[in-house]
JSON list of C-alpha atoms in Angstrom, two decimals:
[
{"chain": "A", "resi": 352, "resn": "MET", "atom": "CA", "xyz": [0.10, 0.22, 0.02]},
{"chain": "A", "resi": 353, "resn": "SER", "atom": "CA", "xyz": [1.30, 3.38, -0.84]},
{"chain": "A", "resi": 354, "resn": "GLY", "atom": "CA", "xyz": [0.65, 6.35, 1.27]},
{"chain": "A", "resi": 355, "resn": "LYS", "atom": "CA", "xyz": [1.95, 8.10, 4.46]},
{"chain": "A", "resi": 356, "resn": "ARG", "atom": "CA", "xyz": [3.51, 6.31, 7.48]},
{"chain": "A", "resi": 357, "resn": "LEU", "atom": "CA", "xyz": [1.03, 7.54, 10.15]},
{"chain": "A", "resi": 358, "resn": "PHE", "atom": "CA", "xyz": [0.43, 7.02, 13.84]},
{"chain": "A", "resi": 359, "resn": "PHE", "atom": "CA", "xyz": [-1.49, 8.80, 16.63]},
{"chain": "A", "resi": 360, "resn": "GLY", "atom": "CA", "xyz": [0.51, 10.16, 19.47]},
{"chain": "A", "resi": 361, "resn": "ILE", "atom": "CA", "xyz": [1.08, 12.62, 22.16]},
{"chain": "A", "resi": 362, "resn": "GLY", "atom": "CA", "xyz": [3.70, 15.13, 21.90]},
{"chain": "A", "resi": 363, "resn": "LEU", "atom": "CA", "xyz": [5.81, 17.02, 24.34]},
{"chain": "A", "resi": 364, "resn": "GLU", "atom": "CA", "xyz": [6.33, 20.58, 25.18]},
{"chain": "A", "resi": 365, "resn": "ALA", "atom": "CA", "xyz": [9.54, 22.52, 24.83]},
{"chain": "A", "resi": 366, "resn": "ARG", "atom": "CA", "xyz": [10.17, 22.43, 28.67]},
{"chain": "A", "resi": 367, "resn": "GLN", "atom": "CA", "xyz": [9.56, 18.79, 29.06]},
{"chain": "A", "resi": 368, "resn": "ARG", "atom": "CA", "xyz": [12.03, 18.15, 26.26]},
{"chain": "A", "resi": 369, "resn": "ALA", "atom": "CA", "xyz": [14.57, 20.57, 27.78]},
{"chain": "A", "resi": 370, "resn": "HIS", "atom": "CA", "xyz": [14.20, 18.65, 31.03]},
{"chain": "A", "resi": 371, "resn": "ILE", "atom": "CA", "xyz": [14.64, 15.24, 29.47]},
{"chain": "A", "resi": 372, "resn": "GLU", "atom": "CA", "xyz": [17.70, 16.44, 27.38]},
{"chain": "A", "resi": 373, "resn": "SER", "atom": "CA", "xyz": [19.18, 17.97, 30.80]},
{"chain": "A", "resi": 374, "resn": "TRP", "atom": "CA", "xyz": [18.80, 14.54, 32.55]},
{"chain": "A", "resi": 375, "resn": "LEU", "atom": "CA", "xyz": [20.25, 12.59, 29.52]},
{"chain": "A", "resi": 376, "resn": "THR", "atom": "CA", "xyz": [23.25, 14.94, 29.45]},
{"chain": "A", "resi": 377, "resn": "LEU", "atom": "CA", "xyz": [23.96, 15.05, 33.03]},
{"chain": "A", "resi": 378, "resn": "HIS", "atom": "CA", "xyz": [22.93, 11.45, 34.28]},
{"chain": "A", "resi": 379, "resn": "VAL", "atom": "CA", "xyz": [22.74, 9.10, 31.52]},
{"chain": "A", "resi": 380, "resn": "THR", "atom": "CA", "xyz": [25.75, 7.21, 29.77]},
{"chain": "A", "resi": 381, "resn": "ALA", "atom": "CA", "xyz": [25.07, 5.18, 26.38]},
{"chain": "A", "resi": 382, "resn": "LYS", "atom": "CA", "xyz": [27.03, 3.77, 23.72]},
{"chain": "A", "resi": 383, "resn": "LYS", "atom": "CA", "xyz": [25.26, 5.85, 21.05]},
{"chain": "A", "resi": 384, "resn": "ALA", "atom": "CA", "xyz": [23.50, 9.13, 20.79]},
{"chain": "A", "resi": 385, "resn": "PRO", "atom": "CA", "xyz": [19.70, 9.33, 22.01]},
{"chain": "A", "resi": 386, "resn": "THR", "atom": "CA", "xyz": [16.98, 9.74, 19.63]},
{"chain": "A", "resi": 387, "resn": "LEU", "atom": "CA", "xyz": [16.30, 13.26, 18.28]},
{"chain": "A", "resi": 388, "resn": "SER", "atom": "CA", "xyz": [14.53, 15.28, 20.82]},
{"chain": "A", "resi": 389, "resn": "ARG", "atom": "CA", "xyz": [12.18, 16.90, 18.26]},
{"chain": "A", "resi": 390, "resn": "ASN", "atom": "CA", "xyz": [10.84, 13.52, 17.67]},
{"chain": "A", "resi": 391, "resn": "TRP", "atom": "CA", "xyz": [9.99, 12.47, 21.37]},
{"chain": "A", "resi": 392, "resn": "HIS", "atom": "CA", "xyz": [6.48, 11.57, 21.74]},
{"chain": "A", "resi": 393, "resn": "MET", "atom": "CA", "xyz": [4.14, 8.76, 23.14]},
{"chain": "A", "resi": 394, "resn": "THR", "atom": "CA", "xyz": [2.75, 6.50, 20.54]},
{"chain": "A", "resi": 395, "resn": "LEU", "atom": "CA", "xyz": [-0.95, 6.02, 21.14]},
{"chain": "A", "resi": 396, "resn": "ALA", "atom": "CA", "xyz": [-1.55, 3.79, 17.78]},
{"chain": "A", "resi": 397, "resn": "PHE", "atom": "CA", "xyz": [0.77, 3.05, 15.11]},
{"chain": "A", "resi": 398, "resn": "LEU", "atom": "CA", "xyz": [-1.06, 2.68, 11.74]},
{"chain": "A", "resi": 399, "resn": "ALA", "atom": "CA", "xyz": [1.59, 2.15, 9.24]},
{"chain": "A", "resi": 400, "resn": "GLN", "atom": "CA", "xyz": [1.16, 2.94, 5.76]},
{"chain": "A", "resi": 401, "resn": "VAL", "atom": "CA", "xyz": [-2.09, 4.99, 4.94]},
{"chain": "A", "resi": 402, "resn": "ASP", "atom": "CA", "xyz": [-3.65, 5.77, 1.65]},
{"chain": "A", "resi": 403, "resn": "SER", "atom": "CA", "xyz": [-5.31, 9.21, 1.36]},
{"chain": "A", "resi": 404, "resn": "GLU", "atom": "CA", "xyz": [-8.92, 7.82, 1.53]},
{"chain": "A", "resi": 405, "resn": "ARG", "atom": "CA", "xyz": [-8.34, 6.10, 4.98]},
{"chain": "A", "resi": 406, "resn": "GLU", "atom": "CA", "xyz": [-6.15, 8.95, 6.21]},
{"chain": "A", "resi": 407, "resn": "ASP", "atom": "CA", "xyz": [-9.33, 11.11, 5.58]},
{"chain": "A", "resi": 408, "resn": "THR", "atom": "CA", "xyz": [-11.55, 8.82, 7.33]},
{"chain": "A", "resi": 409, "resn": "LEU", "atom": "CA", "xyz": [-9.25, 8.49, 10.40]},
{"chain": "A", "resi": 410, "resn": "ILE", "atom": "CA", "xyz": [-9.22, 12.16, 10.61]},
{"chain": "A", "resi": 411, "resn": "ARG", "atom": "CA", "xyz": [-12.91, 12.44, 10.48]},
{"chain": "A", "resi": 412, "resn": "TRP", "atom": "CA", "xyz": [-13.32, 9.83, 13.07]},
{"chain": "A", "resi": 413, "resn": "ALA", "atom": "CA", "xyz": [-10.82, 11.13, 15.52]},
{"chain": "A", "resi": 414, "resn": "ARG", "atom": "CA", "xyz": [-12.56, 14.45, 15.58]},
{"chain": "A", "resi": 415, "resn": "GLU", "atom": "CA", "xyz": [-15.67, 12.88, 16.81]},
{"chain": "A", "resi": 416, "resn": "LEU", "atom": "CA", "xyz": [-13.85, 11.28, 19.87]},
{"chain": "A", "resi": 417, "resn": "VAL", "atom": "CA", "xyz": [-14.84, 12.91, 23.27]},
{"chain": "A", "resi": 418, "resn": "LEU", "atom": "CA", "xyz": [-12.85, 12.50, 25.94]},
{"chain": "A", "resi": 419, "resn": "PRO", "atom": "CA", "xyz": [-11.60, 14.63, 28.78]},
{"chain": "A", "resi": 420, "resn": "PRO", "atom": "CA", "xyz": [-8.00, 16.07, 29.19]},
{"chain": "A", "resi": 421, "resn": "PHE", "atom": "CA", "xyz": [-5.91, 14.38, 31.74]},
{"chain": "A", "resi": 422, "resn": "GLN", "atom": "CA", "xyz": [-2.35, 14.32, 33.19]},
{"chain": "A", "resi": 423, "resn": "LEU", "atom": "CA", "xyz": [0.57, 11.82, 33.06]},
{"chain": "A", "resi": 424, "resn": "ARG", "atom": "CA", "xyz": [3.41, 11.79, 35.43]},
{"chain": "A", "resi": 425, "resn": "PHE", "atom": "CA", "xyz": [6.76, 10.44, 34.35]},
{"chain": "A", "resi": 426, "resn": "ALA", "atom": "CA", "xyz": [9.33, 9.22, 36.85]},
{"chain": "A", "resi": 427, "resn": "GLU", "atom": "CA", "xyz": [10.58, 5.88, 35.71]},
{"chain": "A", "resi": 428, "resn": "SER", "atom": "CA", "xyz": [12.87, 4.73, 32.93]},
{"chain": "A", "resi": 429, "resn": "GLY", "atom": "CA", "xyz": [12.82, 1.33, 31.47]},
{"chain": "A", "resi": 430, "resn": "TYR", "atom": "CA", "xyz": [14.76, -0.78, 28.77]},
{"chain": "A", "resi": 431, "resn": "TRP", "atom": "CA", "xyz": [13.70, -3.52, 26.45]},
{"chain": "A", "resi": 432, "resn": "SER", "atom": "CA", "xyz": [16.86, -5.59, 25.78]},
{"chain": "A", "resi": 433, "resn": "ASN", "atom": "CA", "xyz": [15.41, -7.36, 22.62]},
{"chain": "A", "resi": 434, "resn": "ASN", "atom": "CA", "xyz": [15.58, -4.06, 20.78]},
{"chain": "A", "resi": 435, "resn": "GLY", "atom": "CA", "xyz": [17.51, -2.08, 22.71]},
{"chain": "A", "resi": 436, "resn": "ILE", "atom": "CA", "xyz": [14.80, 0.63, 23.58]},
{"chain": "A", "resi": 437, "resn": "PHE", "atom": "CA", "xyz": [15.55, 2.75, 26.49]},
{"chain": "A", "resi": 438, "resn": "TYR", "atom": "CA", "xyz": [12.48, 4.85, 27.55]},
{"chain": "A", "resi": 439, "resn": "LEU", "atom": "CA", "xyz": [10.43, 6.82, 30.05]},
{"chain": "A", "resi": 440, "resn": "GLN", "atom": "CA", "xyz": [7.13, 5.64, 31.19]},
{"chain": "A", "resi": 441, "resn": "PRO", "atom": "CA", "xyz": [4.29, 6.98, 32.96]},
{"chain": "A", "resi": 442, "resn": "ASP", "atom": "CA", "xyz": [4.11, 5.84, 36.67]},
{"chain": "A", "resi": 443, "resn": "HIS", "atom": "CA", "xyz": [0.81, 4.46, 35.91]},
{"chain": "A", "resi": 444, "resn": "ILE", "atom": "CA", "xyz": [-1.54, 4.07, 33.08]},
{"chain": "A", "resi": 445, "resn": "ASN", "atom": "CA", "xyz": [-4.54, 5.75, 34.11]},
{"chain": "A", "resi": 446, "resn": "ARG", "atom": "CA", "xyz": [-8.03, 5.05, 32.75]},
{"chain": "A", "resi": 447, "resn": "SER", "atom": "CA", "xyz": [-8.01, 8.04, 30.56]},
{"chain": "A", "resi": 448, "resn": "LEU", "atom": "CA", "xyz": [-4.98, 7.21, 28.83]},
{"chain": "A", "resi": 449, "resn": "GLY", "atom": "CA", "xyz": [-6.35, 3.76, 27.84]},
{"chain": "A", "resi": 450, "resn": "SER", "atom": "CA", "xyz": [-9.61, 5.43, 26.92]},
{"chain": "A", "resi": 451, "resn": "LEU", "atom": "CA", "xyz": [-7.85, 7.50, 24.31]},
{"chain": "A", "resi": 452, "resn": "ALA", "atom": "CA", "xyz": [-5.23, 4.85, 23.14]},
{"chain": "A", "resi": 453, "resn": "ASP", "atom": "CA", "xyz": [-7.76, 1.77, 22.88]},
{"chain": "A", "resi": 454, "resn": "PRO", "atom": "CA", "xyz": [-10.33, 3.13, 20.34]},
{"chain": "A", "resi": 455, "resn": "LEU", "atom": "CA", "xyz": [-7.38, 4.45, 18.16]},
{"chain": "A", "resi": 456, "resn": "ARG", "atom": "CA", "xyz": [-5.59, 1.20, 18.10]},
{"chain": "A", "resi": 457, "resn": "GLU", "atom": "CA", "xyz": [-9.02, -0.70, 17.52]},
{"chain": "A", "resi": 458, "resn": "TYR", "atom": "CA", "xyz": [-10.23, 1.63, 14.71]},
{"chain": "A", "resi": 459, "resn": "GLY", "atom": "CA", "xyz": [-6.85, 1.37, 12.83]},
{"chain": "A", "resi": 460, "resn": "GLU", "atom": "CA", "xyz": [-7.34, -2.47, 13.03]},
{"chain": "A", "resi": 461, "resn": "GLN", "atom": "CA", "xyz": [-10.70, -2.02, 11.76]},
{"chain": "A", "resi": 462, "resn": "LEU", "atom": "CA", "xyz": [-9.69, -0.27, 8.74]},
{"chain": "A", "resi": 463, "resn": "GLY", "atom": "CA", "xyz": [-7.24, -2.96, 8.03]},
{"chain": "A", "resi": 464, "resn": "LEU", "atom": "CA", "xyz": [-4.16, -0.53, 8.66]},
{"chain": "A", "resi": 465, "resn": "TYR", "atom": "CA", "xyz": [-2.15, -2.29, 11.48]},
{"chain": "A", "resi": 466, "resn": "ARG", "atom": "CA", "xyz": [-2.68, -5.06, 14.09]},
{"chain": "A", "resi": 467, "resn": "ASN", "atom": "CA", "xyz": [-0.27, -4.43, 17.01]},
{"chain": "A", "resi": 468, "resn": "PRO", "atom": "CA", "xyz": [0.67, -7.84, 18.30]},
{"chain": "A", "resi": 469, "resn": "TYR", "atom": "CA", "xyz": [1.70, -6.34, 21.69]},
{"chain": "A", "resi": 470, "resn": "PRO", "atom": "CA", "xyz": [-0.37, -4.63, 24.52]},
{"chain": "A", "resi": 471, "resn": "PHE", "atom": "CA", "xyz": [-0.43, -0.93, 24.73]},
{"chain": "A", "resi": 472, "resn": "SER", "atom": "CA", "xyz": [2.85, 0.00, 26.53]},
{"chain": "A", "resi": 473, "resn": "PRO", "atom": "CA", "xyz": [2.86, 3.80, 26.88]},
{"chain": "A", "resi": 474, "resn": "HIS", "atom": "CA", "xyz": [6.62, 5.22, 26.72]},
{"chain": "A", "resi": 475, "resn": "ILE", "atom": "CA", "xyz": [8.85, 8.06, 25.34]},
{"chain": "A", "resi": 476, "resn": "THR", "atom": "CA", "xyz": [11.74, 6.29, 23.31]},
{"chain": "A", "resi": 477, "resn": "LEU", "atom": "CA", "xyz": [14.87, 7.87, 24.26]},
{"chain": "A", "resi": 478, "resn": "PHE", "atom": "CA", "xyz": [17.34, 5.56, 22.72]},
{"chain": "A", "resi": 479, "resn": "ARG", "atom": "CA", "xyz": [16.78, 2.96, 20.19]},
{"chain": "A", "resi": 480, "resn": "GLY", "atom": "CA", "xyz": [18.92, -0.12, 19.21]},
{"chain": "A", "resi": 481, "resn": "VAL", "atom": "CA", "xyz": [21.48, 0.80, 22.30]},
{"chain": "A", "resi": 482, "resn": "LYS", "atom": "CA", "xyz": [23.20, -2.29, 24.05]},
{"chain": "A", "resi": 483, "resn": "PRO", "atom": "CA", "xyz": [24.21, -2.58, 26.64]},
{"chain": "A", "resi": 484, "resn": "VAL", "atom": "CA", "xyz": [21.46, -0.67, 28.52]},
{"chain": "A", "resi": 485, "resn": "PRO", "atom": "CA", "xyz": [22.52, 2.84, 29.26]},
{"chain": "A", "resi": 486, "resn": "HIS", "atom": "CA", "xyz": [23.74, 3.73, 32.74]},
{"chain": "A", "resi": 487, "resn": "VAL", "atom": "CA", "xyz": [21.61, 5.88, 34.97]},
{"chain": "A", "resi": 488, "resn": "ASP", "atom": "CA", "xyz": [23.43, 7.61, 37.68]},
{"chain": "A", "resi": 489, "resn": "VAL", "atom": "CA", "xyz": [20.52, 9.64, 39.06]},
{"chain": "A", "resi": 490, "resn": "PRO", "atom": "CA", "xyz": [16.90, 8.96, 38.21]},
{"chain": "A", "resi": 491, "resn": "ILE", "atom": "CA", "xyz": [15.09, 11.65, 36.22]},
{"chain": "A", "resi": 492, "resn": "GLU", "atom": "CA", "xyz": [13.45, 14.21, 38.44]},
{"chain": "A", "resi": 493, "resn": "PRO", "atom": "CA", "xyz": [9.55, 13.53, 37.82]},
{"chain": "A", "resi": 494, "resn": "PHE", "atom": "CA", "xyz": [7.59, 15.65, 35.54]},
{"chain": "A", "resi": 495, "resn": "SER", "atom": "CA", "xyz": [3.97, 15.96, 34.54]},
{"chain": "A", "resi": 496, "resn": "LEU", "atom": "CA", "xyz": [2.38, 16.10, 31.11]},
{"chain": "A", "resi": 497, "resn": "ASP", "atom": "CA", "xyz": [-1.01, 17.89, 30.67]},
{"chain": "A", "resi": 498, "resn": "VAL", "atom": "CA", "xyz": [-2.61, 15.91, 27.76]},
{"chain": "A", "resi": 499, "resn": "THR", "atom": "CA", "xyz": [-4.98, 18.45, 26.22]},
{"chain": "A", "resi": 500, "resn": "HIS", "atom": "CA", "xyz": [-4.82, 17.10, 22.60]},
{"chain": "A", "resi": 501, "resn": "PHE", "atom": "CA", "xyz": [-3.38, 14.63, 20.67]},
{"chain": "A", "resi": 502, "resn": "HIS", "atom": "CA", "xyz": [-1.84, 14.30, 16.98]},
{"chain": "A", "resi": 503, "resn": "LEU", "atom": "CA", "xyz": [-2.08, 12.35, 13.92]},
{"chain": "A", "resi": 504, "resn": "TYR", "atom": "CA", "xyz": [1.85, 12.21, 12.88]},
{"chain": "A", "resi": 505, "resn": "GLN", "atom": "CA", "xyz": [3.53, 11.51, 9.68]},
{"chain": "A", "resi": 506, "resn": "SER", "atom": "CA", "xyz": [6.96, 9.68, 10.03]},
{"chain": "A", "resi": 507, "resn": "HIS", "atom": "CA", "xyz": [9.12, 10.83, 7.01]},
{"chain": "A", "resi": 508, "resn": "THR", "atom": "CA", "xyz": [12.75, 11.54, 6.27]},
{"chain": "A", "resi": 509, "resn": "LEU", "atom": "CA", "xyz": [14.03, 15.09, 5.23]},
{"chain": "A", "resi": 510, "resn": "ASP", "atom": "CA", "xyz": [17.68, 16.18, 4.49]},
{"chain": "A", "resi": 511, "resn": "ASP", "atom": "CA", "xyz": [18.26, 16.36, 8.25]},
{"chain": "A", "resi": 512, "resn": "GLY", "atom": "CA", "xyz": [17.06, 12.95, 9.11]},
{"chain": "A", "resi": 513, "resn": "LEU", "atom": "CA", "xyz": [13.76, 11.42, 10.39]},
{"chain": "A", "resi": 514, "resn": "HIS", "atom": "CA", "xyz": [10.78, 13.69, 11.24]},
{"chain": "A", "resi": 515, "resn": "TYR", "atom": "CA", "xyz": [7.85, 12.98, 13.00]},
{"chain": "A", "resi": 516, "resn": "THR", "atom": "CA", "xyz": [5.34, 15.91, 11.87]},
{"chain": "A", "resi": 517, "resn": "PRO", "atom": "CA", "xyz": [1.86, 16.61, 13.21]},
{"chain": "A", "resi": 518, "resn": "ILE", "atom": "CA", "xyz": [-0.42, 16.58, 10.33]},
{"chain": "A", "resi": 519, "resn": "GLU", "atom": "CA", "xyz": [-3.68, 17.03, 12.39]},
{"chain": "A", "resi": 520, "resn": "THR", "atom": "CA", "xyz": [-4.28, 17.93, 15.94]},
{"chain": "A", "resi": 521, "resn": "PHE", "atom": "CA", "xyz": [-7.24, 16.65, 18.05]},
{"chain": "A", "resi": 522, "resn": "ALA", "atom": "CA", "xyz": [-8.50, 18.36, 21.10]},
{"chain": "A", "resi": 523, "resn": "LEU", "atom": "CA", "xyz": [-9.59, 16.76, 24.30]},
{"chain": "A", "resi": 524, "resn": "SER", "atom": "CA", "xyz": [-12.65, 18.10, 25.98]},
{"chain": "A", "resi": 525, "resn": "ALA", "atom": "CA", "xyz": [-15.51, 16.73, 27.66]}
]
């Protein structure tokens, strides 16, 4: 299928990216550079390649979601050794986050776009393909993320590398 490589996600504000960057610089040692801070986000639903007709359908459908804003608190890092992903995760998956991610993932599957074989595991990827696990000498100072909207992102490569560009934004309000 041709089209755009898309996913739904939650972005970070500049102050949260700066907080994470400072922590990585001062307190985390790894064998490679972190992912680009401009791309830090939390994926809600990966959709893979999406043609323009299904993209329009996704946008119309997502605009109809009525969910309240919520807050996430990040205080923990984690590591998946199978793919070398070092990440930050919310200290708990609240009901509001599941109420947003679950229908997005399910609708993508209904449209035949992508069936994720793994349960929802919210995280912000900081390193990809890094082995061994990065050394953390001081845990990250906890921070909160006010989730008032989410985005439909396009993953694409430009002259300066990979970009995750929001192509549509959806407000949370109930």
